[in-house]
Short mmCIF file of C-alpha atoms and ligand atoms in Angstrom, two decimals:
data_model
loop_
_atom_site.label_atom_id
_atom_site.label_comp_id
_atom_site.label_asym_id
_atom_site.label_seq_id
_atom_site.Cartn_x
_atom_site.Cartn_y
_atom_site.Cartn_z
CA UNK A 286 99.63 84.54 98.64
CA UNK A 287 96.81 85.38 96.21
CA UNK A 288 95.32 88.69 97.35
CA UNK A 289 92.31 90.62 96.01
CA UNK A 290 93.08 94.37 96.04
CA UNK A 291 90.13 96.62 95.28
CA UNK A 292 90.44 100.42 95.08
CA UNK A 293 93.71 101.41 93.41
CA UNK A 294 93.79 105.19 93.78
CA UNK A 295 96.42 107.49 95.25
CA UNK A 296 96.84 105.17 98.23
CA UNK A 297 95.72 101.77 96.94
CA UNK A 298 97.96 101.70 93.84
CA UNK A 299 101.27 102.19 95.70
CA UNK A 300 100.14 99.76 98.41
CA UNK A 301 99.33 97.15 95.76
CA UNK A 302 102.71 97.79 94.10
CA UNK A 303 104.45 96.99 97.39
CA UNK A 304 102.54 93.72 97.68
CA UNK A 305 103.48 92.74 94.11
CA UNK A 306 107.10 93.63 94.93
CA UNK A 307 106.89 91.39 98.01
CA UNK A 308 105.99 88.46 95.73
CA UNK A 309 102.19 88.21 96.13
CA UNK A 310 99.84 87.49 93.22
CA UNK A 311 97.19 90.19 93.05
CA UNK A 312 93.62 90.04 91.75
CA UNK A 313 92.91 93.70 90.97
CA UNK A 314 89.70 95.65 90.61
CA UNK A 315 89.02 99.37 90.20
CA UNK A 316 86.67 101.48 88.07
CA UNK A 317 89.72 103.22 86.60
CA UNK A 318 91.03 101.14 83.69
CA UNK A 319 94.27 103.11 83.36
CA UNK A 320 95.54 102.15 86.80
CA UNK A 321 94.50 98.53 86.21
CA UNK A 322 96.58 98.47 83.01
CA UNK A 323 99.59 99.92 84.84
CA UNK A 324 99.43 97.34 87.62
CA UNK A 325 98.78 94.50 85.16
CA UNK A 326 102.14 95.37 83.58
CA UNK A 327 103.75 94.69 86.94
CA UNK A 328 102.15 91.24 87.02
CA UNK A 329 98.73 91.84 88.61
CA UNK A 330 95.67 89.99 87.33
CA UNK A 331 92.74 92.23 86.34
CA UNK A 332 89.29 91.06 87.54
CA UNK A 333 85.89 91.97 86.09
CA UNK A 334 84.24 92.71 89.46
CA UNK A 335 84.93 92.70 93.22
CA UNK A 336 83.11 89.33 93.27
CA UNK A 337 85.51 87.83 90.74
CA UNK A 338 88.56 89.35 92.44
CA UNK A 339 87.54 87.87 95.80
CA UNK A 340 86.48 84.44 94.54
CA UNK A 341 89.95 82.98 94.02
CA UNK A 342 91.75 84.98 96.74
CA UNK A 343 93.14 83.96 100.12
CA UNK A 344 92.90 87.53 101.44
CA UNK A 345 90.81 90.56 100.41
CA UNK A 346 91.99 94.16 100.85
CA UNK A 347 89.96 97.25 99.92
CA UNK A 348 91.05 100.91 99.80
CA UNK A 349 88.09 103.04 98.72
CA UNK A 350 87.11 106.71 98.97
CA UNK A 351 84.20 106.60 101.46
CA UNK A 352 81.54 104.52 103.22
CA UNK A 353 79.13 104.37 100.24
CA UNK A 354 81.85 102.81 98.07
CA UNK A 355 82.71 100.29 100.80
CA UNK A 356 79.07 99.26 101.09
CA UNK A 357 78.66 98.78 97.35
CA UNK A 358 81.98 96.96 96.84
CA UNK A 359 81.12 94.46 99.60
CA UNK A 360 77.33 94.19 99.48
CA UNK A 361 76.28 94.55 95.81
CA UNK A 362 75.31 91.52 93.74
CA UNK A 363 78.76 91.54 92.13
CA UNK A 364 80.43 92.52 95.40
CA UNK A 365 83.11 90.86 97.52
CA UNK A 366 80.65 89.00 99.75
CA UNK A 367 78.95 87.44 96.73
CA UNK A 368 82.20 85.76 95.68
CA UNK A 369 84.49 85.36 98.66
CA UNK A 370 85.00 81.86 100.06
CA UNK A 371 83.98 81.39 103.71
CA UNK A 372 86.99 81.68 106.00
CA UNK A 373 88.85 84.17 103.77
CA UNK A 374 90.35 86.98 105.88
CA UNK A 375 89.20 90.42 104.69
CA UNK A 376 90.22 93.96 105.59
CA UNK A 377 89.04 97.40 104.59
CA UNK A 378 91.74 100.10 104.77
CA UNK A 379 89.51 103.02 103.70
CA UNK A 380 88.76 105.79 106.20
CA UNK A 381 85.04 105.52 106.94
CA UNK A 382 82.69 105.83 109.93
CA UNK A 383 82.99 103.11 112.61
CA UNK A 384 79.28 102.27 112.28
CA UNK A 385 79.57 101.29 108.61
CA UNK A 386 82.75 99.33 109.36
CA UNK A 387 80.83 97.32 111.97
CA UNK A 388 77.75 96.82 109.76
CA UNK A 389 79.71 95.57 106.74
CA UNK A 390 81.77 93.32 109.00
CA UNK A 391 78.55 91.88 110.41
CA UNK A 392 77.31 91.14 106.89
CA UNK A 393 80.66 89.44 106.21
CA UNK A 394 80.38 87.38 109.40
CA UNK A 395 76.99 86.11 108.19
CA UNK A 396 78.89 84.62 105.21
CA UNK A 397 81.54 83.08 107.46
CA UNK A 398 84.07 85.81 106.67
CA UNK A 399 86.11 87.59 109.37
CA UNK A 400 86.41 91.22 108.24
CA UNK A 401 88.37 93.95 109.99
CA UNK A 402 89.07 97.64 109.48
CA UNK A 403 92.59 99.02 109.10
CA UNK A 404 92.63 102.69 108.13
CA UNK A 405 96.05 104.18 107.62
CA UNK A 406 98.04 107.28 108.29
CA UNK A 407 101.20 108.31 106.49
CA UNK A 408 99.72 109.65 103.25
CA UNK A 409 100.72 108.85 99.70
CA UNK A 410 104.42 109.18 100.57
CA UNK A 411 104.06 106.52 103.26
CA UNK A 412 102.05 104.32 100.89
CA UNK A 413 104.83 104.48 98.28
CA UNK A 414 107.62 103.98 100.81
CA UNK A 415 105.81 101.16 102.62
CA UNK A 416 105.93 103.05 105.91
CA UNK A 417 102.22 103.48 106.66
CA UNK A 418 100.71 103.15 110.12
CA UNK A 419 97.76 100.73 110.16
CA UNK A 420 95.18 101.13 112.93
CA UNK A 421 93.56 97.72 113.01
CA UNK A 422 90.13 96.84 114.38
CA UNK A 423 89.85 93.06 114.25
CA UNK A 424 89.61 89.87 116.27
CA UNK A 425 92.94 88.70 117.70
CA UNK A 426 93.04 85.82 115.18
CA UNK A 427 92.38 88.08 112.20
CA UNK A 428 94.97 90.58 113.41
CA UNK A 429 97.58 87.81 113.62
CA UNK A 430 96.76 86.78 110.02
CA UNK A 431 96.79 90.33 108.66
CA UNK A 432 99.89 91.62 110.42
CA UNK A 433 102.59 90.03 108.23
CA UNK A 434 100.89 91.27 105.05
CA UNK A 435 100.25 94.77 106.43
CA UNK A 436 103.94 94.87 107.39
CA UNK A 437 104.76 94.71 103.69
CA UNK A 438 102.94 98.04 103.24
CA UNK A 439 103.58 99.69 106.59
CA UNK A 440 105.97 100.11 109.45
CA UNK A 441 103.63 100.45 112.40
CA UNK A 442 100.79 97.92 112.70
CA UNK A 443 98.66 98.58 115.78
CA UNK A 444 95.88 96.36 117.08
CA UNK A 445 93.32 98.87 118.44
CA UNK A 446 90.66 96.35 119.52
CA UNK A 447 87.60 94.76 117.94
CA UNK A 448 86.21 95.75 114.54
CA UNK A 449 85.48 99.50 114.24
CA UNK A 450 88.21 100.56 116.67
CA UNK A 451 90.71 101.20 113.86
CA UNK A 452 88.32 103.80 112.45
CA UNK A 453 87.77 105.28 115.91
CA UNK A 454 91.53 105.74 116.39
CA UNK A 455 91.90 107.29 112.95
CA UNK A 456 89.09 109.84 113.26
CA UNK A 457 90.09 110.87 116.81
CA UNK A 458 93.69 111.45 115.68
CA UNK A 459 92.61 113.47 112.65
CA UNK A 460 90.15 115.48 114.74
CA UNK A 461 93.10 116.54 116.89
CA UNK A 462 95.33 117.15 113.87
CA UNK A 463 92.74 119.38 112.18
CA UNK A 464 92.39 121.44 115.35
CA UNK A 465 96.11 121.62 116.16
CA UNK A 466 96.93 122.89 112.65
CA UNK A 467 94.50 125.76 113.16
CA UNK A 468 96.01 126.52 116.58
CA UNK A 469 99.52 126.68 115.16
CA UNK A 470 98.26 128.83 112.27
CA UNK A 471 96.74 131.35 114.68
CA UNK A 472 99.88 131.53 116.82
CA UNK A 473 102.23 131.91 113.84
CA UNK A 474 100.05 134.55 112.19
CA UNK A 475 99.64 136.51 115.42
CA UNK A 476 103.40 136.48 116.04
CA UNK A 477 104.01 137.67 112.50
CA UNK A 478 101.43 140.46 112.80
CA UNK A 479 102.95 141.60 116.09
CA UNK A 480 106.43 141.72 114.57
CA UNK A 481 108.49 138.71 115.70
CA UNK A 482 110.62 136.79 113.19
CA UNK A 483 108.49 133.70 112.46
CA UNK A 484 111.57 131.40 112.49
CA UNK A 485 112.42 132.62 116.00
CA UNK A 486 108.81 132.11 117.07
CA UNK A 487 108.69 128.58 115.62
CA UNK A 488 111.95 127.78 117.40
CA UNK A 489 110.49 128.94 120.72
CA UNK A 490 107.24 127.02 120.23
CA UNK A 491 109.13 123.89 119.21
CA UNK A 492 111.18 123.90 122.40
CA UNK A 493 108.26 124.99 124.60
CA UNK A 494 104.84 123.77 125.63
CA UNK A 495 103.10 124.70 122.37
CA UNK A 496 105.14 122.13 120.44
CA UNK A 497 103.20 119.58 118.36
CA UNK A 498 103.52 117.81 115.00
CA UNK A 499 101.74 120.71 113.29
CA UNK A 500 104.42 123.08 114.60
CA UNK A 501 107.64 121.04 114.49
CA UNK A 502 107.19 118.79 111.43
CA UNK A 503 104.49 120.36 109.28
CA UNK A 504 104.53 124.04 110.27
CA UNK A 505 101.97 125.93 108.12
CA UNK A 506 104.14 129.07 107.85
CA UNK A 507 106.23 129.12 104.64
CA UNK A 508 109.97 128.74 105.04
CA UNK A 509 109.98 127.25 108.55
CA UNK A 510 110.24 123.56 107.62
CA UNK A 511 111.78 123.02 104.20
CA UNK A 512 110.06 119.65 103.67
CA UNK A 513 106.57 120.87 104.66
CA UNK A 514 103.93 121.68 102.01
CA UNK A 515 103.94 125.32 103.26
CA UNK A 516 107.41 125.66 101.73
CA UNK A 517 106.20 124.51 98.29
CA UNK A 518 102.97 126.46 97.85
CA UNK A 519 100.83 123.99 99.83
CA UNK A 520 101.07 121.34 97.12
CA UNK A 521 101.25 117.58 97.85
CA UNK A 522 100.71 116.41 101.40
CA UNK A 523 97.25 115.89 102.89
CA UNK A 524 94.51 117.73 100.98
CA UNK A 525 92.11 120.01 102.86
CA UNK A 526 89.24 118.12 101.24
CA UNK A 527 90.41 114.87 102.90
CA UNK A 528 90.76 116.65 106.26
CA UNK A 529 87.23 117.97 105.80
CA UNK A 530 86.03 114.43 105.14
CA UNK A 531 87.69 113.10 108.32
CA UNK A 532 86.33 115.96 110.45
CA UNK A 533 82.87 115.20 109.04
CA UNK A 534 83.28 111.57 110.14
CA UNK A 535 84.41 112.69 113.61
CA UNK A 536 81.60 115.20 114.13
CA UNK A 537 79.00 112.73 112.86
CA UNK A 538 80.32 109.97 115.14
CA UNK A 539 80.26 112.49 118.00
CA UNK A 540 76.66 113.40 117.20
CA UNK A 541 75.67 109.73 117.35
CA UNK A 542 77.48 109.32 120.69
CA UNK A 543 76.03 112.59 122.11
CA UNK A 544 79.60 113.67 122.71
CA UNK A 545 80.54 117.35 122.29
CA UNK A 546 83.41 118.13 119.87
CA UNK A 547 83.25 121.89 120.05
CA UNK A 548 86.63 122.74 118.58
CA UNK A 549 86.22 119.92 116.06
CA UNK A 550 82.99 121.45 114.79
CA UNK A 551 84.63 124.87 114.43
CA UNK A 552 87.59 123.27 112.65
CA UNK A 553 85.24 121.47 110.29
CA UNK A 554 83.58 124.77 109.38
CA UNK A 555 86.92 126.46 108.73
CA UNK A 556 88.00 123.68 106.33
CA UNK A 557 84.53 123.80 104.78
CA UNK A 558 84.98 127.52 104.08
CA UNK A 559 88.37 126.73 102.55
CA UNK A 560 86.71 124.16 100.30
CA UNK A 561 84.04 126.69 99.28
CA UNK A 562 86.77 129.15 98.26
CA UNK A 563 88.02 126.49 95.83
CA UNK A 564 91.07 125.68 97.95
CA UNK A 565 90.15 122.15 98.98
CA UNK A 566 92.87 120.73 96.73
CA UNK A 567 95.62 122.50 98.66
CA UNK A 568 97.36 120.89 101.59
CA UNK A 569 95.30 121.33 104.77
CA UNK A 570 98.02 123.51 106.33
CA UNK A 571 96.98 126.24 103.85
CA UNK A 572 94.28 126.96 106.45
CA UNK A 573 96.85 129.53 107.68
CA UNK A 574 96.09 131.68 104.61
CA UNK A 575 92.81 132.67 106.25
CA UNK A 576 94.89 134.40 108.93
CA UNK A 577 97.32 136.25 106.64
CA UNK A 578 97.13 139.42 104.61
CA UNK A 579 97.85 138.67 100.96
CA UNK A 580 101.48 139.66 100.20
P1 NAD B 712 91.37 107.91 95.62
O1 NAD B 712 90.12 108.63 95.31
O2 NAD B 712 92.66 108.36 95.01
O3 NAD B 712 91.21 106.35 95.24
C1 NAD B 712 90.05 105.61 95.40
C2 NAD B 712 89.99 104.56 94.29
O4 NAD B 712 88.81 103.78 94.48
C3 NAD B 712 89.92 105.16 92.89
O5 NAD B 712 90.91 104.56 92.07
C4 NAD B 712 88.52 104.80 92.42
O6 NAD B 712 88.43 104.58 91.02
C5 NAD B 712 88.26 103.54 93.21
N1 NAD B 712 86.83 103.23 93.33
C6 NAD B 712 85.81 104.05 93.66
N2 NAD B 712 84.65 103.37 93.66
C7 NAD B 712 84.96 102.10 93.35
C8 NAD B 712 84.20 100.92 93.18
N3 NAD B 712 82.87 100.90 93.35
N4 NAD B 712 84.83 99.78 92.83
C9 NAD B 712 86.19 99.78 92.66
N5 NAD B 712 86.95 100.87 92.80
C10 NAD B 712 86.35 102.01 93.13
O7 NAD B 712 91.48 107.88 97.22
P2 NAD B 712 92.80 107.66 98.10
O8 NAD B 712 93.51 108.95 98.30
O9 NAD B 712 93.53 106.48 97.54
O10 NAD B 712 92.14 107.31 99.51
C11 NAD B 712 91.58 106.03 99.78
C12 NAD B 712 91.15 106.02 101.22
O11 NAD B 712 92.28 106.24 102.06
C13 NAD B 712 90.13 107.11 101.59
O12 NAD B 712 89.18 106.57 102.47
C14 NAD B 712 90.98 108.18 102.26
O13 NAD B 712 90.24 108.94 103.21
C15 NAD B 712 92.04 107.33 102.94
N6 NAD B 712 93.33 108.01 103.16
C16 NAD B 712 93.88 108.78 102.19
C17 NAD B 712 95.09 109.41 102.44
C18 NAD B 712 95.75 110.27 101.39
O14 NAD B 712 96.71 110.99 101.73
N7 NAD B 712 95.31 110.20 100.13
C19 NAD B 712 95.74 109.25 103.68
C20 NAD B 712 95.16 108.41 104.64
C21 NAD B 712 93.94 107.79 104.37
#
């Protein structure tokens, strides 16, 4: 299939590589010429604009930083909607607010294009390994069209409902993740300060009612989980800046819905303070450092 892939960053580039590996012909566009050159060597075709990339494609996929980029890539004069042929299935995999996802999809519908949202979880490791989870907001027909292609980049492809619901699922999950990481950090730091061996404490939590992904897979205390960023100086993994972005999306969506997210707002402020200290590039589990005396 000829696929337009626009936005080839930390996530988009490995996703596009998996599609090339699966035998698709890709029309590529990004502002970064270096990544375009790398993917062209693998057989991708470089386009001059999102419009050009979309024009000859049977499917359009975008993976961009934030809502403003999604708007411009779709709606500008040289954007996807200026070039895409009516009837071409289209999906945005960026993490953005549900409102923008719905608005851009509505603009696409006016051009006869069925556009869905399919944000992902699984990080850059999952993007490279082709094991991402896609949370898809789309009509049933569009979901059926997208599923086989998304399966070439992911392992778990979930139809969440109509357009926008993929983004809702993603921001609600990350709201909980941001909060639960802080909860585990507090418990681990308190146990340490009171004098229990942190490995013993983690073992108890992980076989008791406090257990969660932040404690048993991604524990923020160094040396508990060998594969977690905490055991390699909080490098790699999911950056605090990205968590801050997702908590901003969640608190803003909550504001629009008049829905309280009290712990989410506190969590957002804690990651914001981390960002201000210049630590936004560290993995988000480094939030625990705010609870520890420096060694
Ligand atoms: P990134 O910043 O590494 O990549 C974004 C790419 O988009 C860059 O290559 C940039 O040049 C390109 N771009 C920006 N504006 C453009 C434009 N107008 N036209 C064409 N290309 C443009 O970001 P990423 O880490 O790949 O994340 C992409 C999305 O996935 C974000 O919404 C992020 O929240 C989400 N996400 C990221 C992760 C992660 O671990 N990195 C995990 C899950 C979801």
